[in-house]
PDB file of C-alpha atoms and ligand atoms in Angstrom:
ATOM      1  CA  MET A 857       0.000   0.000   0.000  1.00 49.00           C
ATOM      2  CA  PRO A 858       1.689   3.296  -1.059  1.00 54.00           C
ATOM      3  CA  ARG A 859       2.365   5.684   1.823  1.00 57.00           C
ATOM      4  CA  ARG A 860       0.788   9.173   1.627  1.00 59.00           C
ATOM      5  CA  HIS A 861       3.332  11.932   2.128  1.00 63.00           C
ATOM      6  CA  THR A 862       2.291  15.053   3.962  1.00 67.00           C
ATOM      7  CA  ALA A 863       5.464  17.147   3.484  1.00 87.00           C
ATOM      8  CA  PHE A 864       5.792  19.129   0.265  1.00 94.00           C
ATOM      9  CA  VAL A 865       9.185  19.485  -1.393  1.00 96.00           C
ATOM     10  CA  ASN A 866      10.894  21.563  -4.083  1.00 98.00           C
ATOM     11  CA  ILE A 867      11.507  19.520  -7.218  1.00 98.00           C
ATOM     12  CA  LEU A 868      13.446  20.351 -10.374  1.00 98.00           C
ATOM     13  CA  VAL A 869      12.654  18.410 -13.555  1.00 99.00           C
ATOM     14  CA  THR A 870      14.559  18.709 -16.841  1.00 99.00           C
ATOM     15  CA  ALA A 871      12.784  17.715 -20.054  1.00 98.00           C
ATOM     16  CA  GLY A 872      12.897  17.830 -23.814  1.00 98.00           C
ATOM     17  CA  PRO A 873      15.789  18.032 -26.244  1.00 98.00           C
ATOM     18  CA  THR A 874      18.465  20.704 -26.509  1.00 98.00           C
ATOM     19  CA  ARG A 875      19.336  22.473 -29.756  1.00 98.00           C
ATOM     20  CA  GLU A 876      22.971  23.151 -30.602  1.00 98.00           C
ATOM     21  CA  PRO A 877      23.152  25.815 -33.349  1.00 98.00           C
ATOM     22  CA  LEU A 878      25.404  25.371 -36.382  1.00 97.00           C
ATOM     23  CA  ASP A 879      24.522  28.724 -37.944  1.00 97.00           C
ATOM     24  CA  PRO A 880      21.532  31.119 -37.741  1.00 97.00           C
ATOM     25  CA  VAL A 881      19.188  28.585 -39.428  1.00 97.00           C
ATOM     26  CA  ARG A 882      20.491  25.101 -38.534  1.00 97.00           C
ATOM     27  CA  PHE A 883      20.980  23.107 -35.357  1.00 98.00           C
ATOM     28  CA  ILE A 884      21.784  19.603 -34.026  1.00 97.00           C
ATOM     29  CA  SER A 885      19.071  18.077 -31.865  1.00 98.00           C
ATOM     30  CA  ASN A 886      17.320  14.769 -31.133  1.00 97.00           C
ATOM     31  CA  ARG A 887      13.847  13.201 -31.181  1.00 96.00           C
ATOM     32  CA  SER A 888      12.838  14.005 -27.579  1.00 98.00           C
ATOM     33  CA  SER A 889       9.300  15.439 -27.488  1.00 98.00           C
ATOM     34  CA  GLY A 890       9.455  16.334 -23.790  1.00 98.00           C
ATOM     35  CA  LYS A 891       6.363  14.190 -23.029  1.00 98.00           C
ATOM     36  CA  MET A 892       8.025  11.983 -20.380  1.00 98.00           C
ATOM     37  CA  GLY A 893       9.515  14.924 -18.443  1.00 98.00           C
ATOM     38  CA  TYR A 894       6.358  17.056 -18.689  1.00 98.00           C
ATOM     39  CA  GLU A 895       4.254  14.146 -17.363  1.00 98.00           C
ATOM     40  CA  MET A 896       6.711  13.769 -14.455  1.00 98.00           C
ATOM     41  CA  ALA A 897       6.476  17.505 -13.680  1.00 98.00           C
ATOM     42  CA  ALA A 898       2.654  17.376 -13.857  1.00 98.00           C
ATOM     43  CA  ALA A 899       2.482  14.312 -11.586  1.00 98.00           C
ATOM     44  CA  PHE A 900       4.712  15.945  -8.928  1.00 98.00           C
ATOM     45  CA  ALA A 901       2.583  19.122  -9.077  1.00 98.00           C
ATOM     46  CA  HIS A 902      -0.604  17.032  -8.867  1.00 97.00           C
ATOM     47  CA  ALA A 903       0.779  15.516  -5.637  1.00 96.00           C
ATOM     48  CA  GLY A 904       1.105  19.069  -4.227  1.00 96.00           C
ATOM     49  CA  HIS A 905       4.855  19.609  -4.635  1.00 98.00           C
ATOM     50  CA  THR A 906       6.533  22.778  -5.934  1.00 98.00           C
ATOM     51  CA  VAL A 907       7.974  22.050  -9.372  1.00 98.00           C
ATOM     52  CA  LEU A 908      10.395  23.922 -11.609  1.00 98.00           C
ATOM     53  CA  LEU A 909      10.446  22.506 -15.145  1.00 98.00           C
ATOM     54  CA  VAL A 910      13.617  23.362 -17.095  1.00 99.00           C
ATOM     55  CA  SER A 911      12.829  22.485 -20.673  1.00 98.00           C
ATOM     56  CA  GLY A 912      14.403  22.504 -24.083  1.00 98.00           C
ATOM     57  CA  PRO A 913      12.188  23.408 -27.069  1.00 98.00           C
ATOM     58  CA  THR A 914       8.986  21.314 -27.288  1.00 98.00           C
ATOM     59  CA  ALA A 915       5.480  21.684 -28.701  1.00 98.00           C
ATOM     60  CA  LEU A 916       3.852  20.933 -25.334  1.00 98.00           C
ATOM     61  CA  ASP A 917       1.803  23.153 -23.032  1.00 98.00           C
ATOM     62  CA  VAL A 918       3.337  23.850 -19.638  1.00 98.00           C
ATOM     63  CA  PRO A 919       1.504  21.685 -17.058  1.00 98.00           C
ATOM     64  CA  ASP A 920      -0.740  23.491 -14.553  1.00 97.00           C
ATOM     65  CA  HIS A 921       0.876  24.683 -11.310  1.00 97.00           C
ATOM     66  CA  VAL A 922       4.417  24.144 -12.642  1.00 98.00           C
ATOM     67  CA  ASP A 923       7.037  26.931 -12.810  1.00 98.00           C
ATOM     68  CA  PHE A 924       8.656  26.969 -16.229  1.00 98.00           C
ATOM     69  CA  LEU A 925      12.137  27.898 -17.399  1.00 98.00           C
ATOM     70  CA  PRO A 926      12.642  27.465 -21.151  1.00 98.00           C
ATOM     71  CA  VAL A 927      16.157  26.951 -22.513  1.00 98.00           C
ATOM     72  CA  GLU A 928      17.601  26.086 -25.886  1.00 98.00           C
ATOM     73  CA  THR A 929      21.142  24.760 -25.650  1.00 98.00           C
ATOM     74  CA  ALA A 930      22.889  22.297 -23.325  1.00 98.00           C
ATOM     75  CA  ALA A 931      24.930  25.208 -21.924  1.00 98.00           C
ATOM     76  CA  GLU A 932      21.738  27.164 -21.138  1.00 98.00           C
ATOM     77  CA  MET A 933      20.225  24.094 -19.477  1.00 98.00           C
ATOM     78  CA  TYR A 934      23.368  23.686 -17.362  1.00 98.00           C
ATOM     79  CA  GLU A 935      23.183  27.360 -16.232  1.00 98.00           C
ATOM     80  CA  ALA A 936      19.458  27.112 -15.430  1.00 98.00           C
ATOM     81  CA  VAL A 937      19.982  23.961 -13.344  1.00 98.00           C
ATOM     82  CA  ALA A 938      23.074  25.431 -11.616  1.00 98.00           C
ATOM     83  CA  ASN A 939      21.105  28.577 -10.669  1.00 98.00           C
ATOM     84  CA  HIS A 940      18.207  26.688  -9.051  1.00 98.00           C
ATOM     85  CA  LEU A 941      19.528  23.325  -7.808  1.00 98.00           C
ATOM     86  CA  GLY A 942      20.629  24.777  -4.451  1.00 97.00           C
ATOM     87  CA  ARG A 943      17.041  25.199  -3.220  1.00 97.00           C
ATOM     88  CA  MET A 944      15.786  21.815  -4.487  1.00 98.00           C
ATOM     89  CA  GLU A 945      15.238  18.652  -2.458  1.00 98.00           C
ATOM     90  CA  VAL A 946      14.636  16.353  -5.440  1.00 98.00           C
ATOM     91  CA  ALA A 947      16.006  16.650  -8.997  1.00 98.00           C
ATOM     92  CA  VAL A 948      14.858  14.517 -11.926  1.00 98.00           C
ATOM     93  CA  PHE A 949      16.788  14.653 -15.203  1.00 98.00           C
ATOM     94  CA  ALA A 950      14.526  13.455 -18.032  1.00 98.00           C
ATOM     95  CA  ALA A 951      15.976  15.759 -20.715  1.00 98.00           C
ATOM     96  CA  ALA A 952      17.828  14.400 -23.728  1.00 98.00           C
ATOM     97  CA  VAL A 953      20.765  16.810 -23.525  1.00 98.00           C
ATOM     98  CA  ALA A 954      23.125  16.996 -26.497  1.00 98.00           C
ATOM     99  CA  ASP A 955      26.427  15.324 -25.635  1.00 98.00           C
ATOM    100  CA  TYR A 956      28.273  17.440 -28.223  1.00 98.00           C
ATOM    101  CA  THR A 957      27.936  21.007 -29.449  1.00 98.00           C
ATOM    102  CA  ALA A 958      29.457  23.113 -32.231  1.00 97.00           C
ATOM    103  CA  THR A 959      30.746  26.637 -32.568  1.00 96.00           C
ATOM    104  CA  ALA A 960      27.934  28.336 -34.492  1.00 96.00           C
ATOM    105  CA  ALA A 961      28.890  30.182 -37.672  1.00 96.00           C
ATOM    106  CA  PRO A 962      27.707  33.824 -37.552  1.00 96.00           C
ATOM    107  CA  GLN A 963      26.222  33.639 -41.088  1.00 97.00           C
ATOM    108  CA  LYS A 964      24.352  30.849 -42.922  1.00 96.00           C
ATOM    109  CA  ILE A 965      26.891  28.220 -44.036  1.00 95.00           C
ATOM    110  CA  LYS A 966      27.170  28.133 -47.867  1.00 93.00           C
ATOM    111  CA  LYS A 967      27.184  24.798 -49.756  1.00 91.00           C
ATOM    112  CA  SER A 968      30.411  25.669 -51.555  1.00 91.00           C
ATOM    113  CA  THR A 969      32.273  22.360 -51.020  1.00 93.00           C
ATOM    114  CA  ASP A 970      31.346  18.721 -51.788  1.00 94.00           C
ATOM    115  CA  THR A 971      32.144  17.555 -48.281  1.00 95.00           C
ATOM    116  CA  PHE A 972      31.792  19.404 -45.042  1.00 92.00           C
ATOM    117  CA  THR A 973      33.284  18.423 -41.687  1.00 93.00           C
ATOM    118  CA  LEU A 974      31.924  19.588 -38.368  1.00 94.00           C
ATOM    119  CA  GLU A 975      34.081  19.742 -35.270  1.00 95.00           C
ATOM    120  CA  LEU A 976      32.022  19.018 -32.166  1.00 97.00           C
ATOM    121  CA  VAL A 977      33.056  19.508 -28.554  1.00 98.00           C
ATOM    122  CA  LYS A 978      31.640  17.736 -25.523  1.00 98.00           C
ATOM    123  CA  THR A 979      28.948  19.536 -23.515  1.00 98.00           C
ATOM    124  CA  ARG A 980      28.994  19.532 -19.712  1.00 98.00           C
ATOM    125  CA  ASP A 981      27.183  16.581 -18.156  1.00 98.00           C
ATOM    126  CA  ILE A 982      24.508  18.329 -16.079  1.00 98.00           C
ATOM    127  CA  LEU A 983      23.394  15.241 -14.149  1.00 98.00           C
ATOM    128  CA  GLY A 984      27.031  14.191 -13.725  1.00 98.00           C
ATOM    129  CA  SER A 985      27.876  17.617 -12.246  1.00 98.00           C
ATOM    130  CA  ALA A 986      25.009  17.671  -9.729  1.00 98.00           C
ATOM    131  CA  ARG A 987      26.812  15.843  -6.910  1.00 98.00           C
ATOM    132  CA  THR A 988      30.299  17.164  -7.689  1.00 97.00           C
ATOM    133  CA  THR A 989      30.576  20.719  -9.100  1.00 98.00           C
ATOM    134  CA  LEU A 990      27.065  21.748  -8.036  1.00 98.00           C
ATOM    135  CA  GLY A 991      27.207  20.095  -4.565  1.00 98.00           C
ATOM    136  CA  PHE A 992      23.643  18.736  -4.647  1.00 98.00           C
ATOM    137  CA  ALA A 993      22.864  16.617  -1.571  1.00 97.00           C
ATOM    138  CA  GLY A 994      19.185  15.865  -2.270  1.00 97.00           C
ATOM    139  CA  THR A 995      17.490  12.954  -4.019  1.00 98.00           C
ATOM    140  CA  LEU A 996      19.009  12.661  -7.484  1.00 98.00           C
ATOM    141  CA  ILE A 997      17.169  10.802 -10.245  1.00 98.00           C
ATOM    142  CA  GLY A 998      18.549  10.244 -13.745  1.00 98.00           C
ATOM    143  CA  PHE A 999      17.121   8.692 -16.873  1.00 98.00           C
ATOM    144  CA  ALA A1000      19.086   6.476 -19.262  1.00 98.00           C
ATOM    145  CA  ALA A1001      18.261   6.113 -22.954  1.00 97.00           C
ATOM    146  CA  GLU A1002      19.945   2.921 -24.150  1.00 97.00           C
ATOM    147  CA  THR A1003      19.902   0.794 -27.292  1.00 97.00           C
ATOM    148  CA  GLU A1004      21.774  -2.202 -25.779  1.00 97.00           C
ATOM    149  CA  ASN A1005      22.706  -3.658 -22.372  1.00 97.00           C
ATOM    150  CA  LEU A1006      19.918  -1.647 -20.742  1.00 98.00           C
ATOM    151  CA  GLU A1007      20.404  -2.641 -17.117  1.00 98.00           C
ATOM    152  CA  ALA A1008      24.218  -2.797 -17.123  1.00 98.00           C
ATOM    153  CA  ASN A1009      24.581   0.600 -18.814  1.00 98.00           C
ATOM    154  CA  ALA A1010      21.990   2.171 -16.533  1.00 98.00           C
ATOM    155  CA  ARG A1011      23.686   0.751 -13.437  1.00 98.00           C
ATOM    156  CA  GLU A1012      27.033   2.168 -14.588  1.00 98.00           C
ATOM    157  CA  LYS A1013      25.363   5.631 -14.909  1.00 98.00           C
ATOM    158  CA  LEU A1014      23.752   5.248 -11.468  1.00 98.00           C
ATOM    159  CA  THR A1015      27.190   4.819  -9.871  1.00 98.00           C
ATOM    160  CA  ARG A1016      29.187   7.244 -12.032  1.00 98.00           C
ATOM    161  CA  LYS A1017      26.670  10.093 -11.702  1.00 98.00           C
ATOM    162  CA  GLY A1018      25.914   9.521  -7.983  1.00 98.00           C
ATOM    163  CA  CYS A1019      22.175   8.932  -8.469  1.00 98.00           C
ATOM    164  CA  ASN A1020      19.644   7.426  -6.064  1.00 98.00           C
ATOM    165  CA  LEU A1021      17.754   5.915  -9.004  1.00 98.00           C
ATOM    166  CA  ILE A1022      18.097   5.582 -12.774  1.00 98.00           C
ATOM    167  CA  ILE A1023      14.965   5.175 -14.891  1.00 98.00           C
ATOM    168  CA  ALA A1024      16.090   3.374 -18.033  1.00 98.00           C
ATOM    169  CA  ASN A1025      14.283   2.909 -21.347  1.00 97.00           C
ATOM    170  CA  ASP A1026      15.330   0.827 -24.335  1.00 96.00           C
ATOM    171  CA  VAL A1027      15.000   3.429 -27.097  1.00 95.00           C
ATOM    172  CA  SER A1028      15.664   0.849 -29.844  1.00 95.00           C
ATOM    173  CA  LYS A1029      12.141  -0.568 -29.264  1.00 94.00           C
ATOM    174  CA  SER A1030       9.405   0.935 -31.418  1.00 93.00           C
ATOM    175  CA  GLY A1031       6.421   2.576 -29.723  1.00 95.00           C
ATOM    176  CA  ILE A1032       8.251   3.582 -26.566  1.00 96.00           C
ATOM    177  CA  GLY A1033      10.945   6.074 -25.546  1.00 93.00           C
ATOM    178  CA  PHE A1034      11.431   9.102 -27.798  1.00 96.00           C
ATOM    179  CA  ASP A1035       8.340  10.909 -29.103  1.00 94.00           C
ATOM    180  CA  SER A1036       5.760   8.255 -28.242  1.00 96.00           C
ATOM    181  CA  ASP A1037       2.794   8.421 -25.861  1.00 97.00           C
ATOM    182  CA  GLN A1038       3.823   5.213 -24.090  1.00 98.00           C
ATOM    183  CA  ASN A1039       6.927   3.999 -22.348  1.00 98.00           C
ATOM    184  CA  GLU A1040       8.319   0.889 -20.670  1.00 98.00           C
ATOM    185  CA  VAL A1041      11.137   1.341 -18.167  1.00 98.00           C
ATOM    186  CA  ILE A1042      13.236  -0.392 -15.578  1.00 98.00           C
ATOM    187  CA  MET A1043      14.008   1.330 -12.291  1.00 98.00           C
ATOM    188  CA  VAL A1044      17.645   0.687 -11.394  1.00 98.00           C
ATOM    189  CA  HIS A1045      18.139   1.152  -7.640  1.00 98.00           C
ATOM    190  CA  PRO A1046      21.532   0.772  -5.888  1.00 97.00           C
ATOM    191  CA  ASP A1047      20.601  -2.726  -4.634  1.00 97.00           C
ATOM    192  CA  HIS A1048      17.965  -4.039  -7.034  1.00 97.00           C
ATOM    193  CA  THR A1049      16.164  -3.501 -10.338  1.00 98.00           C
ATOM    194  CA  GLU A1050      12.432  -3.296 -10.876  1.00 98.00           C
ATOM    195  CA  ALA A1051      10.606  -3.473 -14.231  1.00 98.00           C
ATOM    196  CA  LEU A1052       7.500  -1.396 -14.916  1.00 98.00           C
ATOM    197  CA  PRO A1053       5.300  -2.711 -17.737  1.00 97.00           C
ATOM    198  CA  LEU A1054       4.276  -0.776 -20.847  1.00 97.00           C
ATOM    199  CA  ALA A1055       1.951   2.105 -19.938  1.00 98.00           C
ATOM    200  CA  SER A1056       1.029   5.583 -21.091  1.00 98.00           C
ATOM    201  CA  LYS A1057       3.648   8.162 -20.111  1.00 98.00           C
ATOM    202  CA  HIS A1058       0.915   9.781 -18.000  1.00 98.00           C
ATOM    203  CA  ASP A1059       0.251   6.638 -15.926  1.00 98.00           C
ATOM    204  CA  LEU A1060       3.925   5.699 -15.783  1.00 98.00           C
ATOM    205  CA  ALA A1061       4.854   9.168 -14.504  1.00 98.00           C
ATOM    206  CA  HIS A1062       2.436   8.762 -11.584  1.00 98.00           C
ATOM    207  CA  GLN A1063       4.040   5.392 -10.670  1.00 98.00           C
ATOM    208  CA  LEU A1064       7.559   6.833 -10.996  1.00 98.00           C
ATOM    209  CA  VAL A1065       6.711   9.890  -8.909  1.00 98.00           C
ATOM    210  CA  GLN A1066       5.350   7.645  -6.139  1.00 97.00           C
ATOM    211  CA  ALA A1067       8.570   5.555  -6.215  1.00 98.00           C
ATOM    212  CA  ILE A1068      10.787   8.679  -6.180  1.00 98.00           C
ATOM    213  CA  LEU A1069       8.908  10.179  -3.217  1.00 98.00           C
ATOM    214  CA  GLU A1070       9.274   6.865  -1.341  1.00 97.00           C
ATOM    215  CA  ILE A1071      13.049   7.017  -1.910  1.00 97.00           C
ATOM    216  CA  HIS A1072      13.191  10.695  -0.889  1.00 97.00           C
ATOM    217  CA  PHE A1073      11.142  10.356   2.283  1.00 94.00           C
ATOM    218  CA  SER A1074      12.873   7.113   3.420  1.00 91.00           C
ATOM    219  CA  ALA A1075      16.263   8.867   3.035  1.00 81.00           C
ATOM    220  CA  SER A1076      14.976  11.950   4.935  1.00 71.00           C
ATOM    221  CA  PHE A1077      13.647   9.675   7.715  1.00 65.00           C
ATOM    222  CA  LEU A1078      17.034   7.916   8.000  1.00 66.00           C
ATOM    223  CA  LYS A1079      18.842  11.302   8.195  1.00 70.00           C
ATOM    224  CA  THR A1080      16.567  12.660  10.958  1.00 65.00           C
ATOM    225  CA  SER A1081      16.569   9.427  13.003  1.00 63.00           C
ATOM    226  CA  ASN A1082      20.389   9.124  13.130  1.00 56.00           C
TER     227      ASN A1082
HETATM  228  O1  PMT B2263      10.922  13.351 -24.398  1.00 58.34           O
HETATM  229  P1  PMT B2263      10.213  12.084 -24.858  1.00 58.34           P
HETATM  230  O2  PMT B2263       9.912  12.076 -26.331  1.00 58.34           O
HETATM  231  O3  PMT B2263       8.975  11.812 -24.004  1.00 58.34           O
HETATM  232  O4  PMT B2263      11.224  10.867 -24.635  1.00 58.34           O
HETATM  233  C1  PMT B2263      11.562  10.465 -23.336  1.00 58.34           C
HETATM  234  C2  PMT B2263      13.077  10.177 -23.240  1.00 58.34           C
HETATM  235  C3  PMT B2263      13.412   8.964 -24.104  1.00 58.34           C
HETATM  236  C4  PMT B2263      13.892  11.419 -23.712  1.00 58.34           C
HETATM  237  C5  PMT B2263      13.348   9.920 -21.712  1.00 58.34           C
HETATM  238  O5  PMT B2263      12.618   8.809 -21.277  1.00 58.34           O
HETATM  239  C6  PMT B2263      14.836   9.667 -21.468  1.00 58.34           C
HETATM  240  O6  PMT B2263      15.341   8.566 -21.599  1.00 58.34           O
HETATM  241  N1  PMT B2263      15.575  10.753 -21.096  1.00 58.34           N
HETATM  242  C7  PMT B2263      17.056  10.725 -20.987  1.00 58.34           C
HETATM  243  C8  PMT B2263      17.654  10.843 -22.360  1.00 58.34           C
HETATM  244  C9  PMT B2263      19.181  10.809 -22.335  1.00 58.34           C
HETATM  245  O7  PMT B2263      19.782  11.743 -22.835  1.00 58.34           O
HETATM  246  O8  PMT B2263      19.744   9.775 -21.734  1.00 58.34           O
HETATM  247  P2  PMT B2263      21.344   9.522 -21.598  1.00 58.34           P
HETATM  248  O9  PMT B2263      21.467   8.085 -21.246  1.00 58.34           O
HETATM  249  O10 PMT B2263      22.076  10.029 -22.811  1.00 58.34           O
HETATM  250  O11 PMT B2263      21.761  10.439 -20.374  1.00 58.34           O
HETATM  251  C10 PMT B2263      21.780   9.947 -19.035  1.00 58.34           C
HETATM  252  C11 PMT B2263      21.321  11.023 -18.069  1.00 58.34           C
HETATM  253  O12 PMT B2263      22.252  12.120 -18.062  1.00 58.34           O
HETATM  254  C12 PMT B2263      19.946  11.620 -18.370  1.00 58.34           C
HETATM  255  O13 PMT B2263      19.283  11.838 -17.138  1.00 58.34           O
HETATM  256  C13 PMT B2263      20.277  12.956 -19.025  1.00 58.34           C
HETATM  257  O14 PMT B2263      19.264  13.942 -18.782  1.00 58.34           O
HETATM  258  C14 PMT B2263      21.569  13.330 -18.312  1.00 58.34           C
HETATM  259  N2  PMT B2263      22.502  14.178 -19.117  1.00 58.34           N
HETATM  260  C15 PMT B2263      23.091  13.681 -20.254  1.00 58.34           C
HETATM  261  C16 PMT B2263      24.001  14.467 -20.939  1.00 58.34           C
HETATM  262  C17 PMT B2263      24.304  15.766 -20.464  1.00 58.34           C
HETATM  263  N3  PMT B2263      25.162  16.554 -21.104  1.00 58.34           N
HETATM  264  N4  PMT B2263      23.713  16.214 -19.342  1.00 58.34           N
HETATM  265  C18 PMT B2263      22.804  15.448 -18.665  1.00 58.34           C
HETATM  266  O15 PMT B2263      22.248  15.892 -17.646  1.00 58.34           O
END
């Protein structure tokens, strides 16, 4: 029987893709629609918590009772998270952040050569900086988008990024993951893994939010009872 929580907490959720500009009219991005992250933000708000949604560009409406901070690039998302993480108790990183960015040309790139090479540089890992550079001590939840070795890769991210939980989806499967209305995930905890069956992102978000709040409030209880 799920426990009802009476304390309300500050929660940051990242969602959507980022766009890394190449010139004034082109960018590198990915197929994230933002649906999974927006449903998470809405479910936390529905449970009465204070939610800040930091989102890359999407076509979605901002959920009711959610504070909204729109960003475009991975660097802007990093700055937005860095500016607000200090007052958060829970942070959930559902965004599909670009791993590489380019130096944008000031004018539209002309098609003057037969081949064209782009030099990309790594972006900062926002989730990976939360515990270290940003000093976040709250409940830290990451997502993992994998096309192989789902559990093993997710567990490696759990440890490397200092998370309390990784929610992993196999994005090679059709009908789930990027830009679909449904998803199927595994929850990778430090000591066990739990599979959640295929469901709408709306229903899944409510289950995930309940699990995250359980983790958060059990950890808070342990801290206060020591
Ligand atoms: O938006 P939808 O269309 O609804 O699709 C949902 C989703 C597939 C985008 C979502 O379920 C999901 O898997 N989100 C994470 C996507 C991702 O980029 O995963 P990753 O395995 O590459 O990254 C691992 C974690 O690090 C993620 O929490 C990511 O937000 C974070 N990260 C990654 C790179 C970076 N530079 N900074 C980060 O914070």
